[in-house]
């Protein structure tokens, strides 16, 4: 059954993305900013009273766990890996720690962790490697206190490169896990 999931789900996801039926865009299209008092404000014009209150609550929640010290780390949404490895590097641990702190402080935030590989190797091997990479990030976040229900680990293997080149610099960019906020991303302004 796992082999079927490893094959069918990424193929289906790739087809949906390519046809425009799916998007990893955040679920909220709030227009948020900072007002002079430092609190978060949201443009709620045109919304019902209940919807406006809900949007304001989501915007307020998305600024919890965002400190000046971790803004730079929260802005980084990609973790890179060495060739044929799913080991996290020391430089990525601070980034993941900042995301963990944000997710713990914002229980309504959800994240998709998408694992990717370079073009070398078979499709099946790369799907498994991408999954190991996504699961390594997921495991770190869970061990630092994030609720597993906030996380979804997905592998795309070599199917979605960010750099189409065929050399080490391109491969290095493609060996990654992307941290995609699906609901209530951190406000970094």
CSV table of N, CA, C and O in Angstrom, one decimal, residues 43-169:
chain,number,residue,atom,x,y,z
A,43,UNK,N,-7.3,44.5,6.7
A,43,UNK,CA,-8.3,45.1,5.9
A,43,UNK,C,-9.6,44.2,5.8
A,43,UNK,O,-9.5,43.2,5.2
A,44,UNK,N,-10.6,44.6,6.5
A,44,UNK,CA,-11.8,43.7,6.6
A,44,UNK,C,-13.0,44.4,5.9
A,44,UNK,O,-14.1,43.9,6.1
A,45,UNK,N,-12.7,45.4,5.1
A,45,UNK,CA,-13.8,46.0,4.3
A,45,UNK,C,-14.5,45.0,3.4
A,45,UNK,O,-13.8,44.2,2.8
A,46,UNK,N,-15.8,45.0,3.3
A,46,UNK,CA,-16.5,44.1,2.5
A,46,UNK,C,-16.8,42.7,3.1
A,46,UNK,O,-17.3,41.9,2.5
A,47,UNK,N,-16.3,42.5,4.3
A,47,UNK,CA,-16.6,41.3,5.0
A,47,UNK,C,-17.8,41.4,6.0
A,47,UNK,O,-18.0,42.5,6.5
A,48,UNK,N,-18.5,40.3,6.2
A,48,UNK,CA,-19.5,40.3,7.2
A,48,UNK,C,-18.9,40.5,8.6
A,48,UNK,O,-17.7,40.4,8.7
A,49,UNK,N,-19.7,40.9,9.6
A,49,UNK,CA,-19.1,41.1,10.9
A,49,UNK,C,-18.4,39.9,11.5
A,49,UNK,O,-17.3,40.0,12.0
A,50,UNK,N,-19.0,38.7,11.3
A,50,UNK,CA,-18.4,37.5,11.8
A,50,UNK,C,-17.1,37.2,11.0
A,50,UNK,O,-16.1,36.8,11.6
A,51,UNK,N,-17.1,37.3,9.7
A,51,UNK,CA,-15.9,37.1,8.9
A,51,UNK,C,-14.8,38.1,9.2
A,51,UNK,O,-13.6,37.7,9.3
A,52,UNK,N,-15.2,39.3,9.5
A,52,UNK,CA,-14.2,40.4,9.8
A,52,UNK,C,-13.5,40.0,11.2
A,52,UNK,O,-12.3,40.1,11.3
A,53,UNK,N,-14.3,39.6,12.2
A,53,UNK,CA,-13.8,39.2,13.5
A,53,UNK,C,-12.9,38.0,13.3
A,53,UNK,O,-11.8,38.0,13.9
A,54,UNK,N,-13.3,37.0,12.5
A,54,UNK,CA,-12.4,35.8,12.3
A,54,UNK,C,-11.1,36.2,11.6
A,54,UNK,O,-10.1,35.7,12.0
A,55,UNK,N,-11.2,37.1,10.6
A,55,UNK,CA,-9.9,37.5,10.0
A,55,UNK,C,-9.0,38.3,10.9
A,55,UNK,O,-7.8,38.0,10.9
A,56,UNK,N,-9.6,39.1,11.8
A,56,UNK,CA,-8.8,39.8,12.7
A,56,UNK,C,-8.1,38.9,13.7
A,56,UNK,O,-6.9,39.0,14.1
A,57,UNK,N,-8.9,37.9,14.2
A,57,UNK,CA,-8.3,36.9,15.1
A,57,UNK,C,-7.2,36.1,14.5
A,57,UNK,O,-6.2,35.8,15.1
A,58,UNK,N,-7.4,35.7,13.2
A,58,UNK,CA,-6.3,34.9,12.5
A,58,UNK,C,-5.1,35.8,12.3
A,58,UNK,O,-3.9,35.3,12.5
A,59,UNK,N,-5.2,37.1,12.0
A,59,UNK,CA,-4.1,37.9,11.8
A,59,UNK,C,-3.3,38.1,13.2
A,59,UNK,O,-2.1,38.1,13.2
A,60,UNK,N,-4.1,38.3,14.2
A,60,UNK,CA,-3.5,38.4,15.5
A,60,UNK,C,-2.7,37.2,15.9
A,60,UNK,O,-1.6,37.2,16.5
A,61,UNK,N,-3.3,36.0,15.6
A,61,UNK,CA,-2.6,34.8,15.9
A,61,UNK,C,-1.3,34.6,15.1
A,61,UNK,O,-0.3,34.1,15.6
A,62,UNK,N,-1.3,35.1,13.9
A,62,UNK,CA,-0.2,34.9,13.0
A,62,UNK,C,1.0,35.7,13.4
A,62,UNK,O,2.1,35.5,12.9
A,63,UNK,N,0.8,36.6,14.3
A,63,UNK,CA,2.0,37.4,14.8
A,63,UNK,C,2.5,36.9,16.1
A,63,UNK,O,3.6,37.2,16.5
A,64,UNK,N,1.8,35.9,16.7
A,64,UNK,CA,2.3,35.3,18.0
A,64,UNK,C,3.5,34.4,17.6
A,64,UNK,O,3.5,33.7,16.6
A,65,UNK,N,4.5,34.4,18.4
A,65,UNK,CA,5.7,33.6,18.1
A,65,UNK,C,6.7,34.2,17.2
A,65,UNK,O,7.7,33.6,16.8
A,66,UNK,N,6.4,35.4,16.7
A,66,UNK,CA,7.3,36.1,15.8
A,66,UNK,C,8.0,37.2,16.5
A,66,UNK,O,7.5,38.2,16.9
A,67,UNK,N,9.3,36.9,16.8
A,67,UNK,CA,10.1,37.9,17.5
A,67,UNK,C,11.1,38.5,16.5
A,67,UNK,O,11.3,37.9,15.5
A,68,UNK,N,11.7,39.6,16.9
A,68,UNK,CA,12.7,40.2,16.0
A,68,UNK,C,13.8,39.2,15.8
A,68,UNK,O,14.4,39.2,14.7
A,69,UNK,N,14.2,38.5,16.8
A,69,UNK,CA,15.3,37.5,16.7
A,69,UNK,C,15.0,36.4,15.7
A,69,UNK,O,15.9,35.9,15.0
A,70,UNK,N,13.8,36.0,15.5
A,70,UNK,CA,13.5,34.8,14.6
A,70,UNK,C,12.9,35.2,13.3
A,70,UNK,O,12.6,34.3,12.5
A,71,UNK,N,12.7,36.5,13.1
A,71,UNK,CA,12.1,36.9,11.8
A,71,UNK,C,12.9,36.4,10.6
A,71,UNK,O,12.3,35.9,9.6
A,72,UNK,N,14.2,36.6,10.6
A,72,UNK,CA,15.0,36.2,9.5
A,72,UNK,C,14.9,34.6,9.3
A,72,UNK,O,14.9,34.2,8.2
A,73,UNK,N,14.9,33.9,10.4
A,73,UNK,CA,14.8,32.4,10.3
A,73,UNK,C,13.4,32.0,9.7
A,73,UNK,O,13.3,31.1,9.0
A,74,UNK,N,12.3,32.7,10.2
A,74,UNK,CA,11.0,32.4,9.7
A,74,UNK,C,10.8,32.8,8.2
A,74,UNK,O,10.0,32.2,7.5
A,75,UNK,N,11.6,33.8,7.7
A,75,UNK,CA,11.5,34.1,6.3
A,75,UNK,C,12.1,33.0,5.4
A,75,UNK,O,11.8,32.9,4.3
A,76,UNK,N,13.0,32.2,6.0
A,76,UNK,CA,13.6,31.1,5.2
A,76,UNK,C,12.6,30.0,5.3
A,76,UNK,O,12.3,29.5,6.3
A,77,UNK,N,12.2,29.5,4.1
A,77,UNK,CA,11.2,28.5,4.0
A,77,UNK,C,11.7,27.2,3.3
A,77,UNK,O,10.9,26.4,2.8
A,78,UNK,N,13.0,27.1,3.1
A,78,UNK,CA,13.6,26.0,2.4
A,78,UNK,C,14.8,25.5,3.3
A,78,UNK,O,15.6,26.2,3.8
A,79,UNK,N,14.9,24.1,3.4
A,79,UNK,CA,16.0,23.5,4.1
A,79,UNK,C,16.7,22.6,3.0
A,79,UNK,O,16.0,21.9,2.3
A,80,UNK,N,18.0,22.8,2.8
A,80,UNK,CA,18.7,22.0,1.8
A,80,UNK,C,19.5,20.8,2.4
A,80,UNK,O,19.8,20.8,3.6
A,81,UNK,N,19.8,19.8,1.6
A,81,UNK,CA,20.4,18.6,2.0
A,81,UNK,C,21.6,18.3,1.1
A,81,UNK,O,21.7,18.7,0.0
A,82,UNK,N,22.5,17.5,1.7
A,82,UNK,CA,23.6,17.0,1.0
A,82,UNK,C,23.2,15.9,0.0
A,82,UNK,O,22.1,15.3,0.2
A,83,UNK,N,24.0,15.5,-0.9
A,83,UNK,CA,23.7,14.5,-1.9
A,83,UNK,C,23.4,13.2,-1.2
A,83,UNK,O,24.1,12.8,-0.2
A,84,UNK,N,22.3,12.5,-1.6
A,84,UNK,CA,21.8,11.2,-1.1
A,84,UNK,C,21.7,11.2,0.4
A,84,UNK,O,22.0,10.2,1.1
A,85,UNK,N,21.3,12.3,1.0
A,85,UNK,CA,21.2,12.4,2.5
A,85,UNK,C,19.8,13.0,2.9
A,85,UNK,O,19.2,13.8,2.2
A,86,UNK,N,19.4,12.6,4.1
A,86,UNK,CA,18.2,13.2,4.7
A,86,UNK,C,18.6,13.8,6.1
A,86,UNK,O,17.7,14.0,6.9
A,87,UNK,N,19.8,14.0,6.3
A,87,UNK,CA,20.3,14.5,7.5
A,87,UNK,C,20.2,16.0,7.6
A,87,UNK,O,20.6,16.7,6.6
A,88,UNK,N,19.7,16.6,8.7
A,88,UNK,CA,19.6,18.0,8.8
A,88,UNK,C,20.9,18.6,9.2
A,88,UNK,O,21.7,18.0,9.9
A,89,UNK,N,21.2,19.7,8.6
A,89,UNK,CA,22.5,20.4,8.9
A,89,UNK,C,22.3,21.3,10.1
A,89,UNK,O,21.2,21.8,10.4
A,90,UNK,N,23.4,21.6,10.8
A,90,UNK,CA,23.4,22.5,11.9
A,90,UNK,C,22.8,23.9,11.5
A,90,UNK,O,22.1,24.5,12.3
A,91,UNK,N,23.2,24.4,10.3
A,91,UNK,CA,22.7,25.7,10.0
A,91,UNK,C,21.2,25.8,9.8
A,91,UNK,O,20.6,26.8,9.9
A,92,UNK,N,20.6,24.6,9.5
A,92,UNK,CA,19.1,24.6,9.3
A,92,UNK,C,18.4,24.5,10.6
A,92,UNK,O,17.1,24.7,10.6
A,93,UNK,N,19.0,24.0,11.6
A,93,UNK,CA,18.3,23.8,12.9
A,93,UNK,C,17.7,25.1,13.5
A,93,UNK,O,16.6,25.0,14.1
A,94,UNK,N,18.4,26.2,13.4
A,94,UNK,CA,17.9,27.5,13.9
A,94,UNK,C,16.6,27.9,13.1
A,94,UNK,O,15.6,28.4,13.7
A,95,UNK,N,16.6,27.7,11.8
A,95,UNK,CA,15.5,28.0,11.0
A,95,UNK,C,14.3,27.1,11.4
A,95,UNK,O,13.2,27.6,11.6
A,96,UNK,N,14.5,25.8,11.6
A,96,UNK,CA,13.5,24.9,12.0
A,96,UNK,C,13.0,25.2,13.4
A,96,UNK,O,11.8,25.1,13.7
A,97,UNK,N,13.9,25.6,14.3
A,97,UNK,CA,13.5,25.9,15.7
A,97,UNK,C,12.6,27.2,15.6
A,97,UNK,O,11.6,27.2,16.4
A,98,UNK,N,12.9,28.2,14.8
A,98,UNK,CA,12.0,29.3,14.7
A,98,UNK,C,10.6,29.0,14.2
A,98,UNK,O,9.6,29.4,14.7
A,99,UNK,N,10.6,28.1,13.2
A,99,UNK,CA,9.3,27.6,12.7
A,99,UNK,C,8.5,26.8,13.8
A,99,UNK,O,7.3,26.9,13.9
A,100,UNK,N,9.3,26.0,14.5
A,100,UNK,CA,8.6,25.2,15.6
A,100,UNK,C,8.0,26.2,16.6
A,100,UNK,O,6.9,25.9,17.1
A,101,UNK,N,8.8,27.2,17.1
A,101,UNK,CA,8.2,28.1,18.0
A,101,UNK,C,7.0,28.8,17.5
A,101,UNK,O,6.0,29.0,18.3
A,102,UNK,N,7.0,29.2,16.2
A,102,UNK,CA,5.8,29.8,15.7
A,102,UNK,C,4.6,28.9,15.7
A,102,UNK,O,3.5,29.2,16.0
A,103,UNK,N,4.8,27.6,15.2
A,103,UNK,CA,3.8,26.7,15.1
A,103,UNK,C,3.2,26.3,16.5
A,103,UNK,O,2.0,26.1,16.6
A,104,UNK,N,4.1,26.2,17.5
A,104,UNK,CA,3.6,25.9,18.9
A,104,UNK,C,2.7,27.1,19.4
A,104,UNK,O,1.7,26.9,20.0
A,105,UNK,N,3.1,28.3,19.1
A,105,UNK,CA,2.4,29.5,19.5
A,105,UNK,C,1.1,29.7,18.7
A,105,UNK,O,0.2,30.5,19.1
A,106,UNK,N,1.0,29.1,17.5
A,106,UNK,CA,-0.1,29.3,16.6
A,106,UNK,C,-0.7,28.0,16.2
A,106,UNK,O,-0.4,27.5,15.1
A,107,UNK,N,-1.5,27.4,17.1
A,107,UNK,CA,-2.1,26.1,16.9
A,107,UNK,C,-3.0,26.0,15.6
A,107,UNK,O,-3.2,24.9,15.1
A,108,UNK,N,-3.4,27.1,15.1
A,108,UNK,CA,-4.3,27.0,13.9
A,108,UNK,C,-3.5,27.1,12.6
A,108,UNK,O,-4.0,27.1,11.5
A,109,UNK,N,-2.2,27.2,12.7
A,109,UNK,CA,-1.3,27.2,11.5
A,109,UNK,C,-1.1,25.8,11.1
A,109,UNK,O,-0.9,24.9,11.9
A,110,UNK,N,-1.1,25.6,9.8
A,110,UNK,CA,-0.8,24.3,9.2
A,110,UNK,C,0.3,24.4,8.1
A,110,UNK,O,0.4,25.4,7.4
A,111,UNK,N,1.2,23.4,8.0
A,111,UNK,CA,2.3,23.5,7.1
A,111,UNK,C,2.4,22.2,6.3
A,111,UNK,O,2.3,21.1,6.9
A,112,UNK,N,2.7,22.3,5.0
A,112,UNK,CA,3.0,21.2,4.2
A,112,UNK,C,4.6,21.2,4.0
A,112,UNK,O,5.1,22.2,3.7
A,113,UNK,N,5.2,20.1,4.3
A,113,UNK,CA,6.6,19.9,4.2
A,113,UNK,C,6.8,19.1,2.9
A,113,UNK,O,6.5,17.9,2.9
A,114,UNK,N,7.3,19.7,1.8
A,114,UNK,CA,7.5,19.0,0.6
A,114,UNK,C,8.9,18.7,0.3
A,114,UNK,O,9.8,19.5,0.2
A,115,UNK,N,9.2,17.4,0.2
A,115,UNK,CA,10.5,16.9,0.0
A,115,UNK,C,10.9,16.8,-1.5
A,115,UNK,O,10.0,16.3,-2.3
A,116,UNK,N,12.1,17.2,-1.8
A,116,UNK,CA,12.5,17.2,-3.2
A,116,UNK,C,13.9,16.6,-3.3
A,116,UNK,O,14.7,16.7,-2.4
A,117,UNK,N,14.3,16.2,-4.5
A,117,UNK,CA,15.6,15.6,-4.8
A,117,UNK,C,16.2,16.2,-6.1
A,117,UNK,O,15.4,16.9,-6.8
A,118,UNK,N,17.4,15.9,-6.4
A,118,UNK,CA,17.9,16.3,-7.7
A,118,UNK,C,17.5,15.2,-8.7
A,118,UNK,O,16.9,14.3,-8.4
A,119,UNK,N,18.0,15.4,-9.9
A,119,UNK,CA,17.5,14.5,-11.0
A,119,UNK,C,18.2,13.2,-11.1
A,119,UNK,O,17.7,12.3,-11.8
A,120,UNK,N,19.2,13.0,-10.3
A,120,UNK,CA,20.0,11.7,-10.4
A,120,UNK,C,19.2,10.6,-9.6
A,120,UNK,O,18.6,10.9,-8.6
A,121,UNK,N,19.3,9.4,-10.1
A,121,UNK,CA,18.7,8.3,-9.5
A,121,UNK,C,17.3,8.0,-10.1
A,121,UNK,O,16.8,8.8,-10.9
A,122,UNK,N,16.8,6.8,-9.7
A,122,UNK,CA,15.5,6.4,-10.3
A,122,UNK,C,14.3,7.2,-9.7
A,122,UNK,O,14.5,7.8,-8.6
A,123,UNK,N,13.2,7.2,-10.3
A,123,UNK,CA,12.0,7.9,-9.8
A,123,UNK,C,11.6,7.4,-8.5
A,123,UNK,O,11.4,8.1,-7.5
A,124,UNK,N,11.6,6.1,-8.3
A,124,UNK,CA,11.2,5.4,-7.1
A,124,UNK,C,12.1,5.8,-5.9
A,124,UNK,O,11.7,6.1,-4.8
A,125,UNK,N,13.4,5.7,-6.2
A,125,UNK,CA,14.4,6.0,-5.2
A,125,UNK,C,14.3,7.5,-4.7
A,125,UNK,O,14.3,7.8,-3.5
A,126,UNK,N,14.1,8.4,-5.7
A,126,UNK,CA,14.0,9.8,-5.4
A,126,UNK,C,12.7,10.1,-4.6
A,126,UNK,O,12.7,11.0,-3.8
A,127,UNK,N,11.6,9.4,-4.9
A,127,UNK,CA,10.4,9.6,-4.2
A,127,UNK,C,10.6,9.2,-2.7
A,127,UNK,O,10.2,9.9,-1.8
A,128,UNK,N,11.3,8.1,-2.5
A,128,UNK,CA,11.6,7.6,-1.1
A,128,UNK,C,12.5,8.6,-0.4
A,128,UNK,O,12.3,8.9,0.8
A,129,UNK,N,13.5,9.1,-1.1
A,129,UNK,CA,14.5,10.0,-0.5
A,129,UNK,C,13.8,11.4,-0.2
A,129,UNK,O,14.0,11.9,0.9
A,130,UNK,N,12.9,11.8,-1.1
A,130,UNK,CA,12.2,13.1,-0.8
A,130,UNK,C,11.3,12.9,0.5
A,130,UNK,O,11.2,13.8,1.3
A,131,UNK,N,10.7,11.7,0.6
A,131,UNK,CA,9.9,11.4,1.8
A,131,UNK,C,10.7,11.4,3.0
A,131,UNK,O,10.3,12.0,4.1
A,132,UNK,N,11.9,10.8,3.0
A,132,UNK,CA,12.8,10.7,4.2
A,132,UNK,C,13.2,12.2,4.6
A,132,UNK,O,13.2,12.5,5.8
A,133,UNK,N,13.4,13.0,3.6
A,133,UNK,CA,13.8,14.4,3.9
A,133,UNK,C,12.6,15.1,4.6
A,133,UNK,O,12.8,15.8,5.6
A,134,UNK,N,11.4,15.0,4.0
A,134,UNK,CA,10.3,15.7,4.6
A,134,UNK,C,10.0,15.1,6.0
A,134,UNK,O,9.7,15.9,6.9
A,135,UNK,N,10.1,13.8,6.2
A,135,UNK,CA,9.9,13.2,7.5
A,135,UNK,C,11.0,13.6,8.5
A,135,UNK,O,10.7,13.7,9.7
A,136,UNK,N,12.2,13.9,8.0
A,136,UNK,CA,13.2,14.3,9.0
A,136,UNK,C,12.9,15.7,9.5
A,136,UNK,O,13.0,16.0,10.7
A,137,UNK,N,12.4,16.6,8.6
A,137,UNK,CA,12.0,17.9,9.1
A,137,UNK,C,10.8,17.8,10.0
A,137,UNK,O,10.7,18.4,11.1
A,138,UNK,N,9.8,17.0,9.6
A,138,UNK,CA,8.6,16.8,10.4
A,138,UNK,C,9.0,16.2,11.8
A,138,UNK,O,8.5,16.7,12.8
A,139,UNK,N,9.9,15.3,11.8
A,139,UNK,CA,10.3,14.7,13.1
A,139,UNK,C,10.9,15.7,14.0
A,139,UNK,O,10.7,15.8,15.2
A,140,UNK,N,11.8,16.6,13.4
A,140,UNK,CA,12.4,17.6,14.3
A,140,UNK,C,11.4,18.5,14.8
A,140,UNK,O,11.4,18.9,16.0
A,141,UNK,N,10.4,19.0,14.0
A,141,UNK,CA,9.4,19.9,14.5
A,141,UNK,C,8.5,19.3,15.6
A,141,UNK,O,8.2,19.9,16.6
A,142,UNK,N,8.2,18.0,15.4
A,142,UNK,CA,7.4,17.3,16.4
A,142,UNK,C,8.1,17.2,17.7
A,142,UNK,O,7.6,17.4,18.8
A,143,UNK,N,9.4,16.8,17.7
A,143,UNK,CA,10.2,16.7,18.9
A,143,UNK,C,10.5,18.0,19.6
A,143,UNK,O,10.8,18.0,20.8
A,144,UNK,N,10.3,19.1,18.9
A,144,UNK,CA,10.4,20.4,19.6
A,144,UNK,C,9.1,21.0,20.0
A,144,UNK,O,9.0,22.1,20.4
A,145,UNK,N,8.0,20.1,19.9
A,145,UNK,CA,6.7,20.5,20.5
A,145,UNK,C,5.6,20.8,19.6
A,145,UNK,O,4.5,21.1,20.0
A,146,UNK,N,5.8,20.7,18.3
A,146,UNK,CA,4.7,21.0,17.3
A,146,UNK,C,3.8,19.9,17.3
A,146,UNK,O,4.2,18.7,17.3
A,147,UNK,N,2.5,20.2,17.2
A,147,UNK,CA,1.4,19.2,17.1
A,147,UNK,C,1.5,18.5,15.7
A,147,UNK,O,1.5,19.2,14.7
A,148,UNK,N,1.6,17.2,15.7
A,148,UNK,CA,1.7,16.5,14.4
A,148,UNK,C,0.6,16.8,13.4
A,148,UNK,O,0.7,16.7,12.2
A,149,UNK,N,-0.6,17.1,14.0
A,149,UNK,CA,-1.8,17.4,13.2
A,149,UNK,C,-1.6,18.7,12.4
A,149,UNK,O,-2.4,19.0,11.5
A,150,UNK,N,-0.6,19.5,12.7
A,150,UNK,CA,-0.3,20.8,12.0
A,150,UNK,C,0.6,20.5,10.8
A,150,UNK,O,0.8,21.5,10.0
A,151,UNK,N,1.1,19.3,10.6
A,151,UNK,CA,2.1,19.0,9.6
A,151,UNK,C,1.7,18.0,8.7
A,151,UNK,O,0.9,17.1,9.0
A,152,UNK,N,2.1,18.2,7.4
A,152,UNK,CA,1.9,17.2,6.4
A,152,UNK,C,3.2,17.0,5.6
A,152,UNK,O,3.7,18.0,5.0
A,153,UNK,N,3.7,15.8,5.6
A,153,UNK,CA,4.9,15.5,4.8
A,153,UNK,C,4.6,14.9,3.5
A,153,UNK,O,3.9,13.9,3.4
A,154,UNK,N,5.1,15.5,2.4
A,154,UNK,CA,4.8,15.0,1.0
A,154,UNK,C,6.1,15.0,0.3
A,154,UNK,O,7.0,15.8,0.5
A,155,UNK,N,6.3,14.0,-0.6
A,155,UNK,CA,7.5,13.9,-1.4
A,155,UNK,C,7.1,14.1,-2.9
A,155,UNK,O,6.1,13.5,-3.4
A,156,UNK,N,7.9,14.9,-3.6
A,156,UNK,CA,7.7,15.1,-5.0
A,156,UNK,C,8.9,14.5,-5.7
A,156,UNK,O,9.0,14.6,-7.0
A,157,UNK,N,9.9,14.0,-5.0
A,157,UNK,CA,11.1,13.4,-5.6
A,157,UNK,C,11.8,14.4,-6.5
A,157,UNK,O,12.0,15.5,-6.1
A,158,UNK,N,12.1,14.0,-7.8
A,158,UNK,CA,12.7,14.8,-8.7
A,158,UNK,C,11.8,15.5,-9.7
A,158,UNK,O,12.2,16.2,-10.6
A,159,UNK,N,10.5,15.4,-9.4
A,159,UNK,CA,9.5,15.9,-10.3
A,159,UNK,C,9.3,17.4,-10.4
A,159,UNK,O,8.7,17.9,-11.3
A,160,UNK,N,9.7,18.2,-9.4
A,160,UNK,CA,9.5,19.6,-9.3
A,160,UNK,C,10.8,20.4,-9.0
A,160,UNK,O,10.9,21.0,-8.0
A,161,UNK,N,11.8,20.4,-9.9
A,161,UNK,CA,13.0,21.1,-9.6
A,161,UNK,C,12.8,22.6,-9.7
A,161,UNK,O,12.0,23.1,-10.4
A,162,UNK,N,13.6,23.3,-8.8
A,162,UNK,CA,13.6,24.8,-8.9
A,162,UNK,C,14.6,25.3,-9.9
A,162,UNK,O,14.6,26.4,-10.3
A,163,UNK,N,15.6,24.4,-10.2
A,163,UNK,CA,16.6,24.8,-11.1
A,163,UNK,C,16.8,23.6,-12.1
A,163,UNK,O,17.1,22.5,-11.8
A,164,UNK,N,16.5,23.9,-13.4
A,164,UNK,CA,16.5,22.9,-14.5
A,164,UNK,C,17.9,22.5,-15.0
A,164,UNK,O,18.0,21.7,-15.9
A,165,UNK,N,18.9,23.1,-14.4
A,165,UNK,CA,20.3,22.8,-14.8
A,165,UNK,C,20.7,21.4,-14.5
A,165,UNK,O,20.0,20.6,-13.8
A,166,UNK,N,21.8,20.9,-15.1
A,166,UNK,CA,22.3,19.6,-15.0
A,166,UNK,C,23.7,19.6,-14.5
A,166,UNK,O,24.6,18.9,-14.9
A,167,UNK,N,24.0,20.4,-13.4
A,167,UNK,CA,25.3,20.4,-12.8
A,167,UNK,C,25.1,20.5,-11.3
A,167,UNK,O,24.0,20.6,-10.8
A,168,UNK,N,26.2,20.5,-10.6
A,168,UNK,CA,26.2,20.4,-9.1
A,168,UNK,C,25.4,21.6,-8.5
A,168,UNK,O,24.7,21.4,-7.5
A,169,UNK,N,25.6,22.8,-9.0
A,169,UNK,CA,24.9,24.0,-8.4
A,169,UNK,C,23.4,23.8,-8.6
A,169,UNK,O,22.7,24.2,-7.6
